[in-house]
Each structure stands twice: as structure tokens, then as C-alpha cells.
mmCIF file of C-alpha atoms and ligand atoms in Angstrom:
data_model
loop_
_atom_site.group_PDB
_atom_site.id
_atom_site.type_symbol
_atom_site.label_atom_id
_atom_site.label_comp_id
_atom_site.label_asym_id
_atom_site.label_seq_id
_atom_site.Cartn_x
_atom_site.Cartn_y
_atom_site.Cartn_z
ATOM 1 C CA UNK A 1210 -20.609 -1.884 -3.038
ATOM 2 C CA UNK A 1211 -21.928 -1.630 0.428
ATOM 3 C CA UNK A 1212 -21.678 1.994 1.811
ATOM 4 C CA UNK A 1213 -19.399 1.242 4.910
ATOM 5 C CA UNK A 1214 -16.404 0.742 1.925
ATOM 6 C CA UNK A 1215 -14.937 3.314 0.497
ATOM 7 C CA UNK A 1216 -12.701 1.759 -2.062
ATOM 8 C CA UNK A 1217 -13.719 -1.702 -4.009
ATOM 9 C CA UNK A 1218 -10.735 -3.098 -6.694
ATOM 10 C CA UNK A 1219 -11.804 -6.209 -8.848
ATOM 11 C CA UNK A 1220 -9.578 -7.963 -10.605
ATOM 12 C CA UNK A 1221 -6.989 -4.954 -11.574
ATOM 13 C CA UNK A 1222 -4.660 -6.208 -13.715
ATOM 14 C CA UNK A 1223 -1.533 -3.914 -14.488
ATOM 15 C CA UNK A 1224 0.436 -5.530 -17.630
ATOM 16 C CA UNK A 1225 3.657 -3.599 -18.174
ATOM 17 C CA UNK A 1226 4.500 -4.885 -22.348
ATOM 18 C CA UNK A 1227 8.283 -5.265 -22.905
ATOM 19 C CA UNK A 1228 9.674 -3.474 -26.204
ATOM 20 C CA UNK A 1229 12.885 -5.323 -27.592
ATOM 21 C CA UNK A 1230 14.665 -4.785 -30.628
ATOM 22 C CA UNK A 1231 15.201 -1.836 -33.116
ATOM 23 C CA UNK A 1232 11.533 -1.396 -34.162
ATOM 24 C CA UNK A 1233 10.762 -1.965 -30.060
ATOM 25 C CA UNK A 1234 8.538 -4.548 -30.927
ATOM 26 C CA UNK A 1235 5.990 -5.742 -27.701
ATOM 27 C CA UNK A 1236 8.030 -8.955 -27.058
ATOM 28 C CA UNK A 1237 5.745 -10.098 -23.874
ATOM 29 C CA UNK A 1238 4.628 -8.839 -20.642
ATOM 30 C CA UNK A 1239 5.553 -8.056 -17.209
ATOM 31 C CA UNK A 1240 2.544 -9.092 -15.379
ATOM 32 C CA UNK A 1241 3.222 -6.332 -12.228
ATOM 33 C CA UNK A 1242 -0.570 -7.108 -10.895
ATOM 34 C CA UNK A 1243 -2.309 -9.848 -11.878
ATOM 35 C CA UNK A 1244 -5.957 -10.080 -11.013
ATOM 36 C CA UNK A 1245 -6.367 -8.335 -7.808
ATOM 37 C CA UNK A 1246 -9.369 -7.956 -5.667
ATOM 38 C CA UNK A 1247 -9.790 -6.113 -2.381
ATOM 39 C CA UNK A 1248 -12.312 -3.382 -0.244
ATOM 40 C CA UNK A 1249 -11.538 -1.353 1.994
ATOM 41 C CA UNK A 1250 -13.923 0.139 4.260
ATOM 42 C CA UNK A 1251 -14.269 3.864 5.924
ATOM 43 C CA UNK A 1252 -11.858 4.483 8.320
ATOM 44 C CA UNK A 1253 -9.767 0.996 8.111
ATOM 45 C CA UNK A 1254 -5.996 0.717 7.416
ATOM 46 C CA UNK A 1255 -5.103 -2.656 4.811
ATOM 47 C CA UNK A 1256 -1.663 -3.409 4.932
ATOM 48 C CA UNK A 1257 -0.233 -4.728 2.040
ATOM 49 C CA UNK A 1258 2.601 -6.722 1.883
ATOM 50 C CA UNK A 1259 5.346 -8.441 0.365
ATOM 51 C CA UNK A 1260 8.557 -8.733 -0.631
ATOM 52 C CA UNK A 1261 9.972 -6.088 -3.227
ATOM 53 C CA UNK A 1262 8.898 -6.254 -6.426
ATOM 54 C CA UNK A 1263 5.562 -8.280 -5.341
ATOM 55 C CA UNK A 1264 3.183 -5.187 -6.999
ATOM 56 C CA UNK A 1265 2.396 -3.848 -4.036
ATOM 57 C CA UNK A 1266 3.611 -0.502 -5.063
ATOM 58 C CA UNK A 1267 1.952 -0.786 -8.401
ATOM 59 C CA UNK A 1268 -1.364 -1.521 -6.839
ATOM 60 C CA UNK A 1269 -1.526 1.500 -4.924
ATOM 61 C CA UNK A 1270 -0.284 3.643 -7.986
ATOM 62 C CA UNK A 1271 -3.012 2.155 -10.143
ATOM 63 C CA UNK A 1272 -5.537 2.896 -7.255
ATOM 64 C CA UNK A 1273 -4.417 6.497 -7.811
ATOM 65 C CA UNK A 1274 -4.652 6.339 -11.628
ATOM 66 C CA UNK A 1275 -0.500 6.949 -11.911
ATOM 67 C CA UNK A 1276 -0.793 4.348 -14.190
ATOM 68 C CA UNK A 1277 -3.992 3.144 -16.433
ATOM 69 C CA UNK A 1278 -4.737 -0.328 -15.402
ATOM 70 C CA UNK A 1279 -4.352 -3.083 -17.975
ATOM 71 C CA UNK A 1280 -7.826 -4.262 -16.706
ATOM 72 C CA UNK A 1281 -10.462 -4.151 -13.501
ATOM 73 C CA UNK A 1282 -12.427 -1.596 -12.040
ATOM 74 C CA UNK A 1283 -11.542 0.538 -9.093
ATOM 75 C CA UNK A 1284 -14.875 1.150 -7.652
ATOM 76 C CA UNK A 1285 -14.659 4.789 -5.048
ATOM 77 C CA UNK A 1286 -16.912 6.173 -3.060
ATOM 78 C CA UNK A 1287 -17.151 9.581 -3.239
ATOM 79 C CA UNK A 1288 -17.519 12.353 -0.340
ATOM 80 C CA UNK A 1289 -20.762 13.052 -1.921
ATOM 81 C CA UNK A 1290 -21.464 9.597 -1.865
ATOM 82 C CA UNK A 1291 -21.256 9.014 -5.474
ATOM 83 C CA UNK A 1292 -19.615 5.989 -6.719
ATOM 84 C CA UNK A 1293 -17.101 6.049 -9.706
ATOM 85 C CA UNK A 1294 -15.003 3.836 -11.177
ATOM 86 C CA UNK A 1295 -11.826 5.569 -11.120
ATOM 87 C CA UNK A 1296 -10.226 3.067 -13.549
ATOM 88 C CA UNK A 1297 -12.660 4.334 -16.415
ATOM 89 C CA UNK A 1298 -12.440 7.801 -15.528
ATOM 90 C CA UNK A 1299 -11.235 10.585 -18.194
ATOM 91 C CA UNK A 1300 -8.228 12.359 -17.039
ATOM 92 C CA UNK A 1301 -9.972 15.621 -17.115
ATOM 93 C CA UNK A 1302 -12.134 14.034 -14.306
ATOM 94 C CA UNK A 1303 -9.685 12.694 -12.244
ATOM 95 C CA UNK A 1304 -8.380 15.775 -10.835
ATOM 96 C CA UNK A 1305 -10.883 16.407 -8.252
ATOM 97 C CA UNK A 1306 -10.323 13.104 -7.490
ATOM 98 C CA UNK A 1307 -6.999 13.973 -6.361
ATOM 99 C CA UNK A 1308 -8.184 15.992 -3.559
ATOM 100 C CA UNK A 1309 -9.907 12.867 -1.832
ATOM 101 C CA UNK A 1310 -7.383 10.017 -2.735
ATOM 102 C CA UNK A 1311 -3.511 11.083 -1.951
ATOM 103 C CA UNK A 1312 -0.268 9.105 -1.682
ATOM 104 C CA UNK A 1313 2.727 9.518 0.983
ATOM 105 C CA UNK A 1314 5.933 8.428 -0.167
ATOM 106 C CA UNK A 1315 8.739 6.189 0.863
ATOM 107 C CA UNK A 1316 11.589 8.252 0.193
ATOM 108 C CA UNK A 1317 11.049 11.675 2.172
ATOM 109 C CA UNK A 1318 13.998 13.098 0.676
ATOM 110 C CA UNK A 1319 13.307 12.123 -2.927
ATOM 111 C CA UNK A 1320 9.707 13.386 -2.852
ATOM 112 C CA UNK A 1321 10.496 16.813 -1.624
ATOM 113 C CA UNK A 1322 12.034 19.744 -3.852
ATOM 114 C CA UNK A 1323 15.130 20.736 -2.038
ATOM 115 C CA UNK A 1324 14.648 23.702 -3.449
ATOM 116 C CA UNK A 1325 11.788 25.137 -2.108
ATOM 117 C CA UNK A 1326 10.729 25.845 1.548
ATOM 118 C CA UNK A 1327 8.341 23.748 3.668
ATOM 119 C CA UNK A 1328 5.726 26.383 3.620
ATOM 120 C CA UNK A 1329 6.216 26.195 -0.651
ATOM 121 C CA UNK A 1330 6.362 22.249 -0.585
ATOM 122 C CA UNK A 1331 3.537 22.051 1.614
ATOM 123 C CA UNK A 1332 1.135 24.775 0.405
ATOM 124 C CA UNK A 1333 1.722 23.987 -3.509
ATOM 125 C CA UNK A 1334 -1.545 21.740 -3.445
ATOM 126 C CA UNK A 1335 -3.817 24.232 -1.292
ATOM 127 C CA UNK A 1336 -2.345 26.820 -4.627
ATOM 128 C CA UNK A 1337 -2.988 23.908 -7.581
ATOM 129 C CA UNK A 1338 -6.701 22.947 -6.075
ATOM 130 C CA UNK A 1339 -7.503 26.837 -5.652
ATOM 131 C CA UNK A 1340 -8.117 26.162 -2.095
ATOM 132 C CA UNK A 1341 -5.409 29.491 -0.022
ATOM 133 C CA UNK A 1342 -2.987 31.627 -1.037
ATOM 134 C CA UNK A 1343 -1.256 34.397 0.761
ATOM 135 C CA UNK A 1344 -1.778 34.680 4.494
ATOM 136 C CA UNK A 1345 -4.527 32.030 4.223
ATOM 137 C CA UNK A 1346 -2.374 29.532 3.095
ATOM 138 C CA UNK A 1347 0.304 30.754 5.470
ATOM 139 C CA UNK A 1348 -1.637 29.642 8.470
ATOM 140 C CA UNK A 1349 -2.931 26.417 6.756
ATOM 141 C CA UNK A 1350 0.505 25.445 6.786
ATOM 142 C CA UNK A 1351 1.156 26.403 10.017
ATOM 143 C CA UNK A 1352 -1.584 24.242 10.967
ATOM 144 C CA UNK A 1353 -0.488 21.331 9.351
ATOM 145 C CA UNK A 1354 2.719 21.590 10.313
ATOM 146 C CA UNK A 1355 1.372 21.523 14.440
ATOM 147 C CA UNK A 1356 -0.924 18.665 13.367
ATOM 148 C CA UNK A 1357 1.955 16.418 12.330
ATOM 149 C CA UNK A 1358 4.581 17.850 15.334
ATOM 150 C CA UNK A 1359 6.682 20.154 13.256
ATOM 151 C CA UNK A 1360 7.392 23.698 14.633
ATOM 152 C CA UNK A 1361 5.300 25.851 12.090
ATOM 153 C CA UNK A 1362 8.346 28.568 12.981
ATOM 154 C CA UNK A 1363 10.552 26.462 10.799
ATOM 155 C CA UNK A 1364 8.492 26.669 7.765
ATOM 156 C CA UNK A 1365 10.825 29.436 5.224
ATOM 157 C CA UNK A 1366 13.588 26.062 6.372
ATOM 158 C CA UNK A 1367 14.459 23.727 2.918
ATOM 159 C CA UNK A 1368 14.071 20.093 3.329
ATOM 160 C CA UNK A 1369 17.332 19.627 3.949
ATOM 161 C CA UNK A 1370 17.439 21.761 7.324
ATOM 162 C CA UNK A 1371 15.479 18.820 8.801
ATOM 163 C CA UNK A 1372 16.239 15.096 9.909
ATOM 164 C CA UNK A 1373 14.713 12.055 7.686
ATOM 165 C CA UNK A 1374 11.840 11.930 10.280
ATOM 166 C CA UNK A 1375 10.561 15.421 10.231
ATOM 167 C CA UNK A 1376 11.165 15.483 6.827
ATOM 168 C CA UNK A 1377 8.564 12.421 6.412
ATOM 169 C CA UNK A 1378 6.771 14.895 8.345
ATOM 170 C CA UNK A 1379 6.119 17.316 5.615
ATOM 171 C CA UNK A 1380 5.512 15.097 3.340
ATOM 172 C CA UNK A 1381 2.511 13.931 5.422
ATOM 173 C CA UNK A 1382 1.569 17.078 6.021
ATOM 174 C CA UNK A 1383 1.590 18.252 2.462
ATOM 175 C CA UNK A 1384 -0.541 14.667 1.902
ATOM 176 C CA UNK A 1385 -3.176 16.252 4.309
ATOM 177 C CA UNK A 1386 -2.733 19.665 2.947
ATOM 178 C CA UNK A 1387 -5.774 18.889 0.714
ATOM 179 C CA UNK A 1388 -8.159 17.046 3.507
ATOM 180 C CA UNK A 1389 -7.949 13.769 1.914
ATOM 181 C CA UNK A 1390 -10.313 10.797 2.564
ATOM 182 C CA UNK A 1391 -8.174 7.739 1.096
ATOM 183 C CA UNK A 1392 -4.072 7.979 1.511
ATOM 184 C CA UNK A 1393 -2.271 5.201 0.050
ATOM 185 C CA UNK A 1394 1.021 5.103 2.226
ATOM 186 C CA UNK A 1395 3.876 3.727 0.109
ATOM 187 C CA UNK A 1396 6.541 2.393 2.330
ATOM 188 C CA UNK A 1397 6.515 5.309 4.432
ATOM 189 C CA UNK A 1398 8.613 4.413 6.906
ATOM 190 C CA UNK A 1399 11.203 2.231 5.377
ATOM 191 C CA UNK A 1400 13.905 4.792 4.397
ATOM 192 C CA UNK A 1401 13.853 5.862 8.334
ATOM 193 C CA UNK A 1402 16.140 4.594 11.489
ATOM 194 C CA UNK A 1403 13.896 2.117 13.446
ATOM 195 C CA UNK A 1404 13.959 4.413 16.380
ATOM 196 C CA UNK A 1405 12.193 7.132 13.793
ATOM 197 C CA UNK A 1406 9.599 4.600 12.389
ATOM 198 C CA UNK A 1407 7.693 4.237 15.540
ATOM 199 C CA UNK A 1408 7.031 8.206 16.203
ATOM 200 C CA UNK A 1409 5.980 8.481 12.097
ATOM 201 C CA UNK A 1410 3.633 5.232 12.750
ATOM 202 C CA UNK A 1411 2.513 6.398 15.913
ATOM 203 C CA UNK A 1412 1.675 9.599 13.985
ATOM 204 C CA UNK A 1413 -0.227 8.379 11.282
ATOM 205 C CA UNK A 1414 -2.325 6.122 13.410
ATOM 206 C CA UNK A 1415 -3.354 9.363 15.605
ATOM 207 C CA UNK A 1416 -4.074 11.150 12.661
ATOM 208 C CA UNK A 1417 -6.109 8.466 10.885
ATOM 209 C CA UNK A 1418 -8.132 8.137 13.935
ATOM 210 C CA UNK A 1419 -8.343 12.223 14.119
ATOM 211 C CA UNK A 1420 -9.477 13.037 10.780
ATOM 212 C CA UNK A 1421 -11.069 9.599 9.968
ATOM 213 C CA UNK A 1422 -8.701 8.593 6.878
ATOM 214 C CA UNK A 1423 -9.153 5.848 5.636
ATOM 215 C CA UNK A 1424 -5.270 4.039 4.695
ATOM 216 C CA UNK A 1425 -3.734 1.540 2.473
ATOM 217 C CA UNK A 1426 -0.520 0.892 3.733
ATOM 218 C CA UNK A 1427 2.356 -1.030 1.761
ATOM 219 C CA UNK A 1428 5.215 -2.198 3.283
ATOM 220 C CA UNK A 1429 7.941 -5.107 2.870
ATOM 221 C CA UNK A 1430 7.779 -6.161 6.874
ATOM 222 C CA UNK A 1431 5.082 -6.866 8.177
ATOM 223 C CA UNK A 1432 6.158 -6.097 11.639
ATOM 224 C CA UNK A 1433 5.660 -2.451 10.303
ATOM 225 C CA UNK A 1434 2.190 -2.793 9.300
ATOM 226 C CA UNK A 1435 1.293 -5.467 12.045
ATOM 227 C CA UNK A 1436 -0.205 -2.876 14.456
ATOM 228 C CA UNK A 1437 -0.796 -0.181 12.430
ATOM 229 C CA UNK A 1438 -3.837 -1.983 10.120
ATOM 230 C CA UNK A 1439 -7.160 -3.858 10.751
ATOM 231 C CA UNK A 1440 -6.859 -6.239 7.980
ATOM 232 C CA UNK A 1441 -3.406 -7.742 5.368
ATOM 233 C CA UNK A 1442 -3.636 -8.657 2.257
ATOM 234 C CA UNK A 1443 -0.352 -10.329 0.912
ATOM 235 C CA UNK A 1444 1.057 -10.236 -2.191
ATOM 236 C CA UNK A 1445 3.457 -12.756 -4.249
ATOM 237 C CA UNK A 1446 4.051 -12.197 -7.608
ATOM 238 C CA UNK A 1447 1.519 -9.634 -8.382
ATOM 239 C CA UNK A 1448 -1.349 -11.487 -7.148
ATOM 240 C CA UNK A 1449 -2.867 -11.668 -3.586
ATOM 241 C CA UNK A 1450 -2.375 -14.908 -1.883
ATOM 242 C CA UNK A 1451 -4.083 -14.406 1.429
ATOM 243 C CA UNK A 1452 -6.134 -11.960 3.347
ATOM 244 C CA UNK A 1453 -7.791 -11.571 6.927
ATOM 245 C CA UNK A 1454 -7.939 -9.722 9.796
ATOM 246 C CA UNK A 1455 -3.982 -8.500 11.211
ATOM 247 C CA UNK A 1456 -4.707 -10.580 14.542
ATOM 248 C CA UNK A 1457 -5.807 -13.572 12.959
ATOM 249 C CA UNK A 1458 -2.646 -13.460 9.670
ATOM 250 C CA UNK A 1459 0.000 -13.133 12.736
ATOM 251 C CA UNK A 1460 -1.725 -16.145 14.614
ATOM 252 C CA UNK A 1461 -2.938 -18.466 11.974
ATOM 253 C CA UNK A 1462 -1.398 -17.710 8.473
ATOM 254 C CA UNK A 1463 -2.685 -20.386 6.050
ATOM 255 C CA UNK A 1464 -0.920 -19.467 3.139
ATOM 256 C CA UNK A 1465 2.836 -21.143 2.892
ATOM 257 C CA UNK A 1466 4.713 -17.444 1.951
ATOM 258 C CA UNK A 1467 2.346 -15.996 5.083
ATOM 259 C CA UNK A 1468 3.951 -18.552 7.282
ATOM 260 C CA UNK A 1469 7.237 -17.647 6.172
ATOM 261 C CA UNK A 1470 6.364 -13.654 6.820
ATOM 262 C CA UNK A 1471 4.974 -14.211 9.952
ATOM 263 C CA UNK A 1472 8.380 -15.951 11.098
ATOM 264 C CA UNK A 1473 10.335 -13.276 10.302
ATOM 265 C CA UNK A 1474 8.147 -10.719 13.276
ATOM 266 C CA UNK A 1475 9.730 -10.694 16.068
ATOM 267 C CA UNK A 1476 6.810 -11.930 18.999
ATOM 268 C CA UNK A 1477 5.631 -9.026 21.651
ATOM 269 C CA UNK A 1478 6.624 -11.987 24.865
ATOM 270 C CA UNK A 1479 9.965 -12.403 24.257
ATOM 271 C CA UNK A 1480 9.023 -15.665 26.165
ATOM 272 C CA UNK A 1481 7.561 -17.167 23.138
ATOM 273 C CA UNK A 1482 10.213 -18.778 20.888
ATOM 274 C CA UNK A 1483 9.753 -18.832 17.010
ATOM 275 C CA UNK A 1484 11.069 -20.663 13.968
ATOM 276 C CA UNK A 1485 12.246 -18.366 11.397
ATOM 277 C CA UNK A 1486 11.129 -19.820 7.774
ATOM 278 C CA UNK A 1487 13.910 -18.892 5.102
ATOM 279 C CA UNK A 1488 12.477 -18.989 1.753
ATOM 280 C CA UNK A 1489 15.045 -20.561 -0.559
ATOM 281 C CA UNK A 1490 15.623 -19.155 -4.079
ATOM 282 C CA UNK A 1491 14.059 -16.197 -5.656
ATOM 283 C CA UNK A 1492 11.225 -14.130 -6.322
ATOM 284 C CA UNK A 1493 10.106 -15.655 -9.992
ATOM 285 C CA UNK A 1494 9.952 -12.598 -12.489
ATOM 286 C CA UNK A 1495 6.486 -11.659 -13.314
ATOM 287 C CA UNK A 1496 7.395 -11.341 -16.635
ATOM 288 C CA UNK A 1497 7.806 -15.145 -16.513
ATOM 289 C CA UNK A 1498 5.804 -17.170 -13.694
ATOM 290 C CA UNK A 1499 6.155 -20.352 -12.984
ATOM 291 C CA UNK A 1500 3.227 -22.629 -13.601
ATOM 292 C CA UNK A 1501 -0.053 -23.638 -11.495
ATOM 293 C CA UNK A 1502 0.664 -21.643 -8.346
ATOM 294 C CA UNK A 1503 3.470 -19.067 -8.341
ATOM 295 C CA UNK A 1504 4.967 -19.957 -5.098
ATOM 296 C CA UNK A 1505 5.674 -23.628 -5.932
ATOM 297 C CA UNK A 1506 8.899 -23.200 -6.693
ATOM 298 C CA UNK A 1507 10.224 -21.739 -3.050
ATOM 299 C CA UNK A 1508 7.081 -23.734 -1.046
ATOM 300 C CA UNK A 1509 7.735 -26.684 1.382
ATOM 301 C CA UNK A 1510 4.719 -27.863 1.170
ATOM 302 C CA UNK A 1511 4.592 -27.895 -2.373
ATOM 303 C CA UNK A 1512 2.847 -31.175 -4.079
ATOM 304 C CA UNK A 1513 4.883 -32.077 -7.798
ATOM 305 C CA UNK A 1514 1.110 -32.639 -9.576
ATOM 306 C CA UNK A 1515 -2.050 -30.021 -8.296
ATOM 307 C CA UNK A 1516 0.905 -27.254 -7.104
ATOM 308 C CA UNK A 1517 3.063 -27.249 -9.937
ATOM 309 C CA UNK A 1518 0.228 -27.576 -12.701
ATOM 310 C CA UNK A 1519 -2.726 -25.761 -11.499
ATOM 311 C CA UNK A 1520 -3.530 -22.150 -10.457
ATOM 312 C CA UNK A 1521 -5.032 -21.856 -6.909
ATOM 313 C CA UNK A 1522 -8.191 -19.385 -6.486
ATOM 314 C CA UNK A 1523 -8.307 -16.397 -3.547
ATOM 315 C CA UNK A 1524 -11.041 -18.172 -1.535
ATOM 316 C CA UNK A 1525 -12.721 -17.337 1.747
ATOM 317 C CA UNK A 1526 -12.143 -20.565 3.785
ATOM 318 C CA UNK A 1527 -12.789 -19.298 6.914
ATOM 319 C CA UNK A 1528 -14.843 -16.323 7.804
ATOM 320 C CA UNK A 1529 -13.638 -13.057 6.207
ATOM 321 C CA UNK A 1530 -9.958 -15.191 5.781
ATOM 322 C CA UNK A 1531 -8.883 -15.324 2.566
ATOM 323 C CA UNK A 1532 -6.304 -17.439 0.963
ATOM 324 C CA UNK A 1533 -4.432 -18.900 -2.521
ATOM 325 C CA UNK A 1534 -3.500 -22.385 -1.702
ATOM 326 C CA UNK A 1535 -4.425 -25.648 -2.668
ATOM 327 C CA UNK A 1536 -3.348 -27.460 0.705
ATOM 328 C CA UNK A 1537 -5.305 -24.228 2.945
ATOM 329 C CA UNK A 1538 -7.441 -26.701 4.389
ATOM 330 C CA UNK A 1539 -4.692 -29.734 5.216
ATOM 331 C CA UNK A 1540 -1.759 -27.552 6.501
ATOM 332 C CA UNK A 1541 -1.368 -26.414 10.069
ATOM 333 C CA UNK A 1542 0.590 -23.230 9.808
ATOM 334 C CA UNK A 1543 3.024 -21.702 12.485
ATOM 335 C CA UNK A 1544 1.540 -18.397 13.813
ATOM 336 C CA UNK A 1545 2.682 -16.074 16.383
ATOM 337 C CA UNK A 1546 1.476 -17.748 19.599
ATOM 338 C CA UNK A 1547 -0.296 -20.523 17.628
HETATM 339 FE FE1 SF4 B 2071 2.475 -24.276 -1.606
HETATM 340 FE FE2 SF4 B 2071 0.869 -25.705 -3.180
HETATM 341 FE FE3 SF4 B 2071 -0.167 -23.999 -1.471
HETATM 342 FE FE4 SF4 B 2071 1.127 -23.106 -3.595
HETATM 343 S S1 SF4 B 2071 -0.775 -24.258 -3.613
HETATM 344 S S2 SF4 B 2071 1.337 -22.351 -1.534
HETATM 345 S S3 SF4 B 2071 2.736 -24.622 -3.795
HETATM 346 S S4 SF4 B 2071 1.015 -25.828 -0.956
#
């Protein structure tokens, strides 16, 4: 691993088994993330996206070590410069890991203990990792709370004293209570009014490019993520299907579900006209996938012989453009402006 990236994931698989009958014997699999392979480097947002239920979500909790991967390394590089692969790592030794890799979630309300007050909710961590307590941790909050544009006055208020905005807020500012290095944001903005969702994006963006995070951000739309990150990776059925630089996935998507994505973002010049792609039928469960690639069953495109029989490969077809798709080279996509 290079030392401009920060995070390196090979081929994480995350099998969930699936218990049936009185003994709750393993009956089969749901195959959440299949084989999945992405870096990240220093100071870069990756968007990840796709439609619910994709394993987007289970991705970034895997990252984290929420759950134990099924398989794969997840290759981190340490403040100190050390690199560990957090998928092997001993649960007694992920804890200080926790300081440097942090999640924000999507439900602000949810996440939050109604019960206690913001300066609880977001000093708990600095108390857990031994870091303030006290008057110290009193103006750490206060501090955090200015940093993410919350009046640090407010802070004996309960969560539900604030609006869904502010109270994403706190939950970003009890993500950065710790000084983290790597947030995976999990839908972040998705349980917010659109108005709202601009302001929390606009935040994280200016924070990320404050404190030099480094972000993996998952979201269903990929208007959301569209400005926000440098590079998307998509997901279909808990495997990645393309990759590439934001600019170049919104102007020249080569994989068919891409296309239909990309459709669905409303262009900046309201001049430009686009053809929204609806996907007919359903996400196949991942418990059961269809056969050769995944997406043959809802693709246009689709072939009844390589498609439907054999499994395409994540390739790098164009420079640093990544994509899952037998026809890649043959098919001229829509883009945005393309
Ligand atoms: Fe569609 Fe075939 Fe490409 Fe799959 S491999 S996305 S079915 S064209």
C-alpha cells in the first residue's frame, strides 16, 4: 500500500448464514458483500452508492470491525504510520483503533440518547478514551459544538430541544469529539429535509478540508454524494460494479446500473435535457443471485449467453475507471452532458 492511502480493502467478503428450523440449522447465505476491493487515499471522500440493501452500509460497518468480515483484509494506515490489517485484528486491539476510524449515522435521532444532554452525548468518548473530564471536557465540547455551528450555550439541552439538522450536528460533533482520521458517513443526510442536507454537506466538506479527514460516504442518490466526493464506487448486489473519478461517473458511466443512476441527477444547466432510465423489476436478494452477472436480469443491454452465464470482473478499462461489465467496451452510455 502506497503511503498517500490511508485505507486499502481487498476482496472483503461479509456472508451473513441463514438459521432455519428448530435446531437453526445454517440453511445458506446472504451474501451482503461479495468480494470488494477499494483505496482510499489521505484526505479524499469515496462515495458509495446504491440502492438500499446493495451492502453499502455493511461495507462501511465491516471497515469499522462492527461486524467480522467473512473474508479480505482491510489494510489501515495508522497515524504513526503503521499499517494493520484491521480485519485480523484482536478485539482488545481494536479499541485504539476507534479513536482514528469513526462512523456518523443516518438517523440523528436514533443515534442519540434522548436522555442525556449534548454536552453528555458529545463528551462520552473524550470520558471512554481517557482523553477530558470536568471543565476540560466542558470546553472541548464547547469547541466542537462552534466547529460544527451549534451554540455551545445550548449544550445542558436533550436531543430533542433541537431540529433534525442540528441534531445531525451533534452527532458530527461527537464523531470529531475523538480527532478522527477516517469517518465513514452512513447516509448522513438522508433522514433530513432537502433544504437541511445542503448546510450538513456543506459542513462536512468544510470540515474535511479543515481537519484533513479523510471520508467514505454512503448514500442511495448520488446527487448527494455527486459534489461532495473525489471518486464513486457503485454497488449492486454486494459487489462493486464500477468506479472512477465523480466527474468522469456523472459524464461517462460505463456500467448499465451507473447509467441508470446517473439519469436519475438532476443536471446543474437546466438547459440540458436528460432521459431518466427506470430500472424494471427488483433488486435480486443476495441470498440468491442470479447467474453470470447480477444485473442481467433488470439490464437493457443484457446479452441471453456471456450476461446471463458468466460473471464479469471489476477491470480498469480506462485510466483509474473501473467497471463490471462484459459490453464496457461496446456500449456508449448516457452521461450528464455526454
Ligand atoms: Fe448488462 Fe451484460 Fe453488462 Fe451485466 S455484463 S451490466 S448484463 S451488459
Amino acid at each position: 500500500m502506497n503511503d498517500e492511502y490511508i485505507l486499502e480493502v481487498n476482496n472483503l467478503k461479509q456472508h451473513f448464514p441463514i438459521r432455519t428450523g428448530f435446531f437453526q440449522r445454517v440453511t445458506g447465505h446472504i451474501k451482503a458483500v461479495d468480494g470488494v476491493s477499494f483505496a482510499v487515499k489521505r484526505n479524499e471522500v469515496l462515495g458509495l452508492v446504491g440502492e438500499s440493501g446493495c451492502g453499502k452500509t455493511t461495507v462501511g460497518r465491516t471497515v469499522l470491525r462492527l461486524y467480522d468480515p467473512t473474508a479480505g483484509d482491510i489494510w489501515y494506515r495508522t497515524e504513526r504510520g503503521e499499517r494493520i490489517n484491521v480485519a485480523t485484528l484482536k478485539a482488545r486491539d481494536i479499541k485504539p483503533l476507534r479513536r482514528e476510524m469513526r462512523m456518523i449515522f443516518q438517523d440523528p435521532f436514533s443515534s442519540l440518547n434522548p436522555r442525556r444532554t449534548v454536552k453528555d452525548l458529545i463528551g462520552e468518548p473524550l470520558l471512554i478514551h481517557g482523553i477530558a473530564k470536568g471543565k476540560a471536557m466542558e470546553e472541548r465540547v464547547a469547541a466542537l459544538m462552534t466547529e460544527v455551528g451549534l451554540d455551545p450555550n445550548y449544550m445542558e439541552r436533550y436531543p430533542h430541544e433541537f431540529s433534525g439538522g442540528q441534531r445531525q450536528r451533534i452527532g458530527i460533533a461527537r464523531t470529531l469529539s475523538l480527532s478522527p482520521r477516517l469517518i465513514i458517513a452512513d447516509e448522513p443526510v438522508s433522514a433530513l429535509d432537502v433544504s437541511v442536507q445542503a448546510q450538513v454537506l456543506n459542513l462536512l466538506q468544510g470540515l474535511k478540508d479543515e481537519l484533513g479527514l479523510t471520508l467514505i460516504f454512503i448514500a442511495h442518490d448520488l446527487s448527494v454524494v455527486e459534489h461532495i466526493s473525489d471518486r464513486i464506487a457503485v454497488m449492486y448486489v454486494g459487489k462493486i460494479v464500477e468506479m472512477s473519478p465523480s466527474e468522469e461517473l456523472l459524464r461517462h458511466p460505463l456500467h448499465p446500473y451507473a447509467e441508470a443512476l446517473v439519469s436519475a441527477v438532476p443536471p446543474a444547466d437546466p438547459d440540458i435535457k436528460t432521459q431518466r432510465i427506470i430500472l424494471e423489476g427488483d433488486v435480486p436478494s443476495p441470498a440468491n443471485p442470479p447467474s453470470g452477472c447480477v444485473f442481467h436480469p433488470r439490464c437493457r443491454y443484457a446479452n441471453q449467453s456471456t450476461c446471463v452465464e458468466v460473471e464479469p470482473v471489476l477491470e480498469e478499462i480506462e485510466p483509474d475507471h473501473f467497471v463490471a461489465c462484459h459490453l464496457a467496451r461496446e456500449l456508449h452510455l448516457a452521461g450528464i452532458g455526454g
